[in-house]
Amino acid sequence: MPAVELRGNSDLRKALRQFAPDLDKELKAELRRALSPVVRKARGYVESNSMTNWNEKSSSTGMFPKYNAFVISKGIGFSTGVTKRNKNGFTSMAKIYNKSRAGAIYEQAGVKNPQGQPWVGPNGPAGHKYSHSYNPKAGEQFIDNLPPLVSSLKGRGRLIYRAWAESKGVAEGAAMKAIDKATSTFMARSKTTTFRKAA
């Protein structure tokens, strides 16, 4: 699932939830204000169902998902929850995600293989890493008919990564400012207040 993640200190969020729920609530509201415009912009990049090459016929074969603008748009959202640590030990304080299969394909088709997945034909080895189309150029033609990929500091794509790039750091700056503000307020409060665990 393509996602733009904001890494941060999960211990801070845990401390806020336990000892300063008002600050945690305020931080989540600030993160929503920072990320919502990017989500709205990304949803606006989803083309209507009349796309030229991802039609009912081409998408109804095999396991390839059908193009549905409503499903793709609805699948773009954000979360202000802290994620579990990934394999590299990182957590994120917030993320913008693109969770539908069709949305993920539309977002990043061609990032790893600009000419499409290696073609093996309908009788080739099984797996999603290969093109099983009767047309050896199917993958390349599919990608060529999509809008161009846009690079951001978080990755390359056509929806959330494009919107993130076009925010020119405003969203990330606002989010990081909110995190810094919550941190400094919590630290200042800890010097003058004896914290009790929230119920």
PDB file of C-alpha atoms in Angstrom:
ATOM      1  CA  MET A   1       0.000   0.000   0.000  1.00  0.00           C
ATOM      2  CA  PRO A   2       1.631   3.285  -1.042  1.00  0.00           C
ATOM      3  CA  ALA A   3       1.896   5.709   1.872  1.00  0.00           C
ATOM      4  CA  VAL A   4       3.568   8.934   2.926  1.00  0.00           C
ATOM      5  CA  GLU A   5       4.685   8.481   6.528  1.00  0.00           C
ATOM      6  CA  LEU A   6       5.847  11.053   9.069  1.00  0.00           C
ATOM      7  CA  ARG A   7       8.321   9.370  11.364  1.00  0.00           C
ATOM      8  CA  GLY A   8       8.447  10.460  14.957  1.00  0.00           C
ATOM      9  CA  ASN A   9       8.867   9.493  18.562  1.00  0.00           C
ATOM     10  CA  SER A  10       6.171   6.976  19.451  1.00  0.00           C
ATOM     11  CA  ASP A  11       7.139   7.340  23.131  1.00  0.00           C
ATOM     12  CA  LEU A  12       5.943  10.959  22.971  1.00  0.00           C
ATOM     13  CA  ARG A  13       2.504   9.918  21.726  1.00  0.00           C
ATOM     14  CA  LYS A  14       2.311   7.206  24.391  1.00  0.00           C
ATOM     15  CA  ALA A  15       3.187   9.747  27.097  1.00  0.00           C
ATOM     16  CA  LEU A  16       0.655  12.231  25.745  1.00  0.00           C
ATOM     17  CA  ARG A  17      -2.124   9.623  25.702  1.00  0.00           C
ATOM     18  CA  GLN A  18      -1.329   8.510  29.257  1.00  0.00           C
ATOM     19  CA  PHE A  19      -0.540  11.794  30.977  1.00  0.00           C
ATOM     20  CA  ALA A  20      -1.770  14.680  28.797  1.00  0.00           C
ATOM     21  CA  PRO A  21      -4.710  13.530  26.670  1.00  0.00           C
ATOM     22  CA  ASP A  22      -5.633  17.139  25.950  1.00  0.00           C
ATOM     23  CA  LEU A  23      -2.265  17.648  24.236  1.00  0.00           C
ATOM     24  CA  ASP A  24      -2.664  14.391  22.316  1.00  0.00           C
ATOM     25  CA  LYS A  25      -6.102  15.496  21.112  1.00  0.00           C
ATOM     26  CA  GLU A  26      -4.714  18.889  20.100  1.00  0.00           C
ATOM     27  CA  LEU A  27      -1.797  17.267  18.254  1.00  0.00           C
ATOM     28  CA  LYS A  28      -4.121  14.975  16.305  1.00  0.00           C
ATOM     29  CA  ALA A  29      -6.257  17.953  15.302  1.00  0.00           C
ATOM     30  CA  GLU A  30      -3.156  19.833  14.099  1.00  0.00           C
ATOM     31  CA  LEU A  31      -1.992  16.795  12.119  1.00  0.00           C
ATOM     32  CA  ARG A  32      -5.439  16.517  10.496  1.00  0.00           C
ATOM     33  CA  ARG A  33      -5.254  20.190   9.471  1.00  0.00           C
ATOM     34  CA  ALA A  34      -1.798  19.627   7.982  1.00  0.00           C
ATOM     35  CA  LEU A  35      -2.619  16.434   6.053  1.00  0.00           C
ATOM     36  CA  SER A  36      -6.225  17.001   4.916  1.00  0.00           C
ATOM     37  CA  PRO A  37      -5.315  19.382   2.042  1.00  0.00           C
ATOM     38  CA  VAL A  38      -2.890  16.810   0.615  1.00  0.00           C
ATOM     39  CA  VAL A  39      -5.565  14.093   0.738  1.00  0.00           C
ATOM     40  CA  ARG A  40      -8.115  16.365  -0.982  1.00  0.00           C
ATOM     41  CA  LYS A  41      -5.602  17.258  -3.688  1.00  0.00           C
ATOM     42  CA  ALA A  42      -4.635  13.595  -4.231  1.00  0.00           C
ATOM     43  CA  ARG A  43      -8.297  12.600  -4.581  1.00  0.00           C
ATOM     44  CA  GLY A  44      -8.696  15.347  -7.162  1.00  0.00           C
ATOM     45  CA  TYR A  45      -6.071  13.684  -9.380  1.00  0.00           C
ATOM     46  CA  VAL A  46      -8.136  10.503  -9.775  1.00  0.00           C
ATOM     47  CA  GLU A  47      -9.405  10.425 -13.351  1.00  0.00           C
ATOM     48  CA  SER A  48     -12.999   9.572 -14.221  1.00  0.00           C
ATOM     49  CA  ASN A  49     -13.991   6.027 -15.179  1.00  0.00           C
ATOM     50  CA  SER A  50     -13.620   6.893 -18.858  1.00  0.00           C
ATOM     51  CA  MET A  51      -9.857   6.271 -18.777  1.00  0.00           C
ATOM     52  CA  THR A  52      -8.516   5.311 -22.181  1.00  0.00           C
ATOM     53  CA  ASN A  53      -6.793   1.986 -21.492  1.00  0.00           C
ATOM     54  CA  TRP A  54      -8.095   0.626 -18.204  1.00  0.00           C
ATOM     55  CA  ASN A  55     -11.546  -0.335 -19.376  1.00  0.00           C
ATOM     56  CA  GLU A  56     -14.004  -3.062 -18.434  1.00  0.00           C
ATOM     57  CA  LYS A  57     -12.545  -5.551 -20.911  1.00  0.00           C
ATOM     58  CA  SER A  58      -8.892  -5.159 -19.973  1.00  0.00           C
ATOM     59  CA  SER A  59      -9.559  -5.169 -16.226  1.00  0.00           C
ATOM     60  CA  SER A  60     -12.024  -8.032 -16.003  1.00  0.00           C
ATOM     61  CA  THR A  61      -9.502 -10.725 -16.914  1.00  0.00           C
ATOM     62  CA  GLY A  62      -7.551 -12.622 -14.281  1.00  0.00           C
ATOM     63  CA  MET A  63      -6.934 -10.974 -10.920  1.00  0.00           C
ATOM     64  CA  PHE A  64      -6.303  -7.480 -12.265  1.00  0.00           C
ATOM     65  CA  PRO A  65      -8.645  -5.040 -10.471  1.00  0.00           C
ATOM     66  CA  LYS A  66     -11.156  -2.932 -12.361  1.00  0.00           C
ATOM     67  CA  TYR A  67     -10.675   0.799 -12.505  1.00  0.00           C
ATOM     68  CA  ASN A  68     -13.226   2.546 -10.327  1.00  0.00           C
ATOM     69  CA  ALA A  69     -12.654   6.243  -9.654  1.00  0.00           C
ATOM     70  CA  PHE A  70     -14.934   6.230  -6.600  1.00  0.00           C
ATOM     71  CA  VAL A  71     -13.132   3.272  -4.979  1.00  0.00           C
ATOM     72  CA  ILE A  72      -9.702   4.757  -5.700  1.00  0.00           C
ATOM     73  CA  SER A  73     -10.665   8.186  -4.366  1.00  0.00           C
ATOM     74  CA  LYS A  74     -12.311   6.708  -1.270  1.00  0.00           C
ATOM     75  CA  GLY A  75      -9.180   4.629  -0.621  1.00  0.00           C
ATOM     76  CA  ILE A  76      -7.023   7.734  -0.195  1.00  0.00           C
ATOM     77  CA  GLY A  77      -7.011   8.927   3.393  1.00  0.00           C
ATOM     78  CA  PHE A  78      -4.862   9.605   6.404  1.00  0.00           C
ATOM     79  CA  SER A  79      -4.273   8.319   9.908  1.00  0.00           C
ATOM     80  CA  THR A  80      -2.928  10.118  12.960  1.00  0.00           C
ATOM     81  CA  GLY A  81      -2.361   6.875  14.847  1.00  0.00           C
ATOM     82  CA  VAL A  82       1.101   5.629  15.762  1.00  0.00           C
ATOM     83  CA  THR A  83       2.110   2.595  13.703  1.00  0.00           C
ATOM     84  CA  LYS A  84       3.929  -0.489  14.930  1.00  0.00           C
ATOM     85  CA  ARG A  85       7.664  -0.566  14.410  1.00  0.00           C
ATOM     86  CA  ASN A  86       8.618  -1.696  10.920  1.00  0.00           C
ATOM     87  CA  LYS A  87      11.486  -4.086  10.142  1.00  0.00           C
ATOM     88  CA  ASN A  88      13.933  -1.155  10.342  1.00  0.00           C
ATOM     89  CA  GLY A  89      12.671  -0.152  13.780  1.00  0.00           C
ATOM     90  CA  PHE A  90      10.796   2.980  12.654  1.00  0.00           C
ATOM     91  CA  THR A  91       7.316   4.070  13.639  1.00  0.00           C
ATOM     92  CA  SER A  92       5.222   6.830  12.114  1.00  0.00           C
ATOM     93  CA  MET A  93       3.225   9.518  13.912  1.00  0.00           C
ATOM     94  CA  ALA A  94       0.875   9.998  10.965  1.00  0.00           C
ATOM     95  CA  LYS A  95       0.508   8.808   7.399  1.00  0.00           C
ATOM     96  CA  ILE A  96      -1.364   9.429   4.172  1.00  0.00           C
ATOM     97  CA  TYR A  97      -2.291   6.163   2.477  1.00  0.00           C
ATOM     98  CA  ASN A  98      -3.670   4.815  -0.796  1.00  0.00           C
ATOM     99  CA  LYS A  99      -5.229   1.489   0.174  1.00  0.00           C
ATOM    100  CA  SER A 100      -7.218   0.179  -2.820  1.00  0.00           C
ATOM    101  CA  ARG A 101      -5.472  -2.250  -5.190  1.00  0.00           C
ATOM    102  CA  ALA A 102      -6.495  -0.248  -8.237  1.00  0.00           C
ATOM    103  CA  GLY A 103      -5.338   2.922  -6.486  1.00  0.00           C
ATOM    104  CA  ALA A 104      -1.952   1.394  -5.695  1.00  0.00           C
ATOM    105  CA  ILE A 105      -1.531   0.355  -9.336  1.00  0.00           C
ATOM    106  CA  TYR A 106      -2.602   3.769 -10.619  1.00  0.00           C
ATOM    107  CA  GLU A 107      -0.317   5.459  -8.076  1.00  0.00           C
ATOM    108  CA  GLN A 108       2.890   3.585  -8.839  1.00  0.00           C
ATOM    109  CA  ALA A 109       2.672   1.562 -12.065  1.00  0.00           C
ATOM    110  CA  GLY A 110       6.034   1.884 -13.753  1.00  0.00           C
ATOM    111  CA  VAL A 111       8.061   2.931 -10.688  1.00  0.00           C
ATOM    112  CA  LYS A 112      10.033  -0.333 -10.581  1.00  0.00           C
ATOM    113  CA  ASN A 113       9.581  -1.377 -14.211  1.00  0.00           C
ATOM    114  CA  PRO A 114       9.122   1.626 -16.534  1.00  0.00           C
ATOM    115  CA  GLN A 115       8.458  -0.725 -19.475  1.00  0.00           C
ATOM    116  CA  GLY A 116       5.985  -2.838 -17.513  1.00  0.00           C
ATOM    117  CA  GLN A 117       6.434  -6.160 -15.782  1.00  0.00           C
ATOM    118  CA  PRO A 118       8.464  -8.795 -17.598  1.00  0.00           C
ATOM    119  CA  TRP A 119       6.241 -10.475 -20.185  1.00  0.00           C
ATOM    120  CA  VAL A 120       5.878 -14.260 -19.961  1.00  0.00           C
ATOM    121  CA  GLY A 121       2.536 -14.701 -21.739  1.00  0.00           C
ATOM    122  CA  PRO A 122      -0.547 -16.570 -20.531  1.00  0.00           C
ATOM    123  CA  ASN A 123       1.342 -19.850 -20.081  1.00  0.00           C
ATOM    124  CA  GLY A 124       4.395 -18.430 -18.317  1.00  0.00           C
ATOM    125  CA  PRO A 125       5.308 -18.784 -14.642  1.00  0.00           C
ATOM    126  CA  ALA A 126       2.573 -17.742 -12.223  1.00  0.00           C
ATOM    127  CA  GLY A 127       2.840 -14.655 -10.044  1.00  0.00           C
ATOM    128  CA  HIS A 128       2.097 -10.959  -9.920  1.00  0.00           C
ATOM    129  CA  LYS A 129       5.662 -10.091 -10.927  1.00  0.00           C
ATOM    130  CA  TYR A 130       4.989 -11.071 -14.544  1.00  0.00           C
ATOM    131  CA  SER A 131       2.705  -9.950 -17.334  1.00  0.00           C
ATOM    132  CA  HIS A 132       0.493 -12.797 -18.516  1.00  0.00           C
ATOM    133  CA  SER A 133      -1.186 -10.804 -21.272  1.00  0.00           C
ATOM    134  CA  TYR A 134      -1.367 -12.090 -24.841  1.00  0.00           C
ATOM    135  CA  ASN A 135       0.118  -8.722 -25.825  1.00  0.00           C
ATOM    136  CA  PRO A 136       3.873  -8.524 -25.100  1.00  0.00           C
ATOM    137  CA  LYS A 137       3.641  -4.711 -25.002  1.00  0.00           C
ATOM    138  CA  ALA A 138       0.596  -4.600 -22.698  1.00  0.00           C
ATOM    139  CA  GLY A 139       2.487  -3.345 -19.644  1.00  0.00           C
ATOM    140  CA  GLU A 140       4.370  -0.658 -21.537  1.00  0.00           C
ATOM    141  CA  GLN A 141       1.199   0.539 -23.278  1.00  0.00           C
ATOM    142  CA  PHE A 142      -0.711   0.553 -19.987  1.00  0.00           C
ATOM    143  CA  ILE A 143       1.928   2.724 -18.291  1.00  0.00           C
ATOM    144  CA  ASP A 144       2.251   5.046 -21.289  1.00  0.00           C
ATOM    145  CA  ASN A 145      -1.476   5.800 -21.072  1.00  0.00           C
ATOM    146  CA  LEU A 146      -1.284   6.815 -17.404  1.00  0.00           C
ATOM    147  CA  PRO A 147      -0.331  10.327 -16.264  1.00  0.00           C
ATOM    148  CA  PRO A 148       3.399  10.814 -15.651  1.00  0.00           C
ATOM    149  CA  LEU A 149       4.963   9.847 -12.347  1.00  0.00           C
ATOM    150  CA  VAL A 150       5.871  12.747 -10.055  1.00  0.00           C
ATOM    151  CA  SER A 151       8.825  12.560  -7.656  1.00  0.00           C
ATOM    152  CA  SER A 152       8.620  13.715  -4.053  1.00  0.00           C
ATOM    153  CA  LEU A 153      10.986  13.308  -1.129  1.00  0.00           C
ATOM    154  CA  LYS A 154       8.784  10.420   0.043  1.00  0.00           C
ATOM    155  CA  GLY A 155       8.599   8.534  -3.273  1.00  0.00           C
ATOM    156  CA  ARG A 156       7.192   8.641  -6.805  1.00  0.00           C
ATOM    157  CA  GLY A 157       3.560   8.442  -7.798  1.00  0.00           C
ATOM    158  CA  ARG A 158       0.534   9.980  -9.475  1.00  0.00           C
ATOM    159  CA  LEU A 159      -1.791  10.692  -6.542  1.00  0.00           C
ATOM    160  CA  ILE A 160      -0.534  11.054  -2.946  1.00  0.00           C
ATOM    161  CA  TYR A 161       3.123  11.410  -3.926  1.00  0.00           C
ATOM    162  CA  ARG A 162       2.197  14.019  -6.525  1.00  0.00           C
ATOM    163  CA  ALA A 163       0.069  15.919  -4.004  1.00  0.00           C
ATOM    164  CA  TRP A 164       2.883  15.667  -1.439  1.00  0.00           C
ATOM    165  CA  ALA A 165       5.409  17.042  -3.935  1.00  0.00           C
ATOM    166  CA  GLU A 166       3.112  19.913  -4.876  1.00  0.00           C
ATOM    167  CA  SER A 167       2.587  20.875  -1.238  1.00  0.00           C
ATOM    168  CA  LYS A 168       6.278  21.890  -1.402  1.00  0.00           C
ATOM    169  CA  GLY A 169       6.936  20.946   2.218  1.00  0.00           C
ATOM    170  CA  VAL A 170       4.024  22.963   3.638  1.00  0.00           C
ATOM    171  CA  ALA A 171       2.173  19.891   4.942  1.00  0.00           C
ATOM    172  CA  GLU A 172       5.274  18.304   6.427  1.00  0.00           C
ATOM    173  CA  GLY A 173       6.359  21.623   7.948  1.00  0.00           C
ATOM    174  CA  ALA A 174       2.961  22.118   9.578  1.00  0.00           C
ATOM    175  CA  ALA A 175       2.933  18.546  10.887  1.00  0.00           C
ATOM    176  CA  MET A 176       6.445  18.762  12.320  1.00  0.00           C
ATOM    177  CA  LYS A 177       5.658  22.144  13.883  1.00  0.00           C
ATOM    178  CA  ALA A 178       2.628  20.585  15.594  1.00  0.00           C
ATOM    179  CA  ILE A 179       4.774  17.718  16.913  1.00  0.00           C
ATOM    180  CA  ASP A 180       7.441  20.121  18.180  1.00  0.00           C
ATOM    181  CA  LYS A 181       4.788  22.279  19.860  1.00  0.00           C
ATOM    182  CA  ALA A 182       3.239  19.276  21.619  1.00  0.00           C
ATOM    183  CA  THR A 183       6.685  18.110  22.740  1.00  0.00           C
ATOM    184  CA  SER A 184       7.749  21.488  24.158  1.00  0.00           C
ATOM    185  CA  THR A 185       4.378  22.048  25.866  1.00  0.00           C
ATOM    186  CA  PHE A 186       4.524  18.590  27.433  1.00  0.00           C
ATOM    187  CA  MET A 187       8.095  19.105  28.615  1.00  0.00           C
ATOM    188  CA  ALA A 188       7.287  22.532  30.073  1.00  0.00           C
ATOM    189  CA  ARG A 189       4.238  21.108  31.822  1.00  0.00           C
ATOM    190  CA  SER A 190       6.276  18.217  33.247  1.00  0.00           C
ATOM    191  CA  LYS A 191       8.482  20.711  35.114  1.00  0.00           C
ATOM    192  CA  THR A 192       5.556  22.261  36.950  1.00  0.00           C
ATOM    193  CA  THR A 193       3.006  19.447  37.184  1.00  0.00           C
ATOM    194  CA  THR A 194       2.916  16.036  38.818  1.00  0.00           C
ATOM    195  CA  PHE A 195       1.392  13.872  36.114  1.00  0.00           C
ATOM    196  CA  ARG A 196      -1.253  11.321  36.873  1.00  0.00           C
ATOM    197  CA  LYS A 197      -2.095   8.607  34.407  1.00  0.00           C
ATOM    198  CA  ALA A 198      -5.261   9.389  32.443  1.00  0.00           C
ATOM    199  CA  ALA A 199      -8.215   7.086  33.062  1.00  0.00           C
TER     200      ALA A 199
END
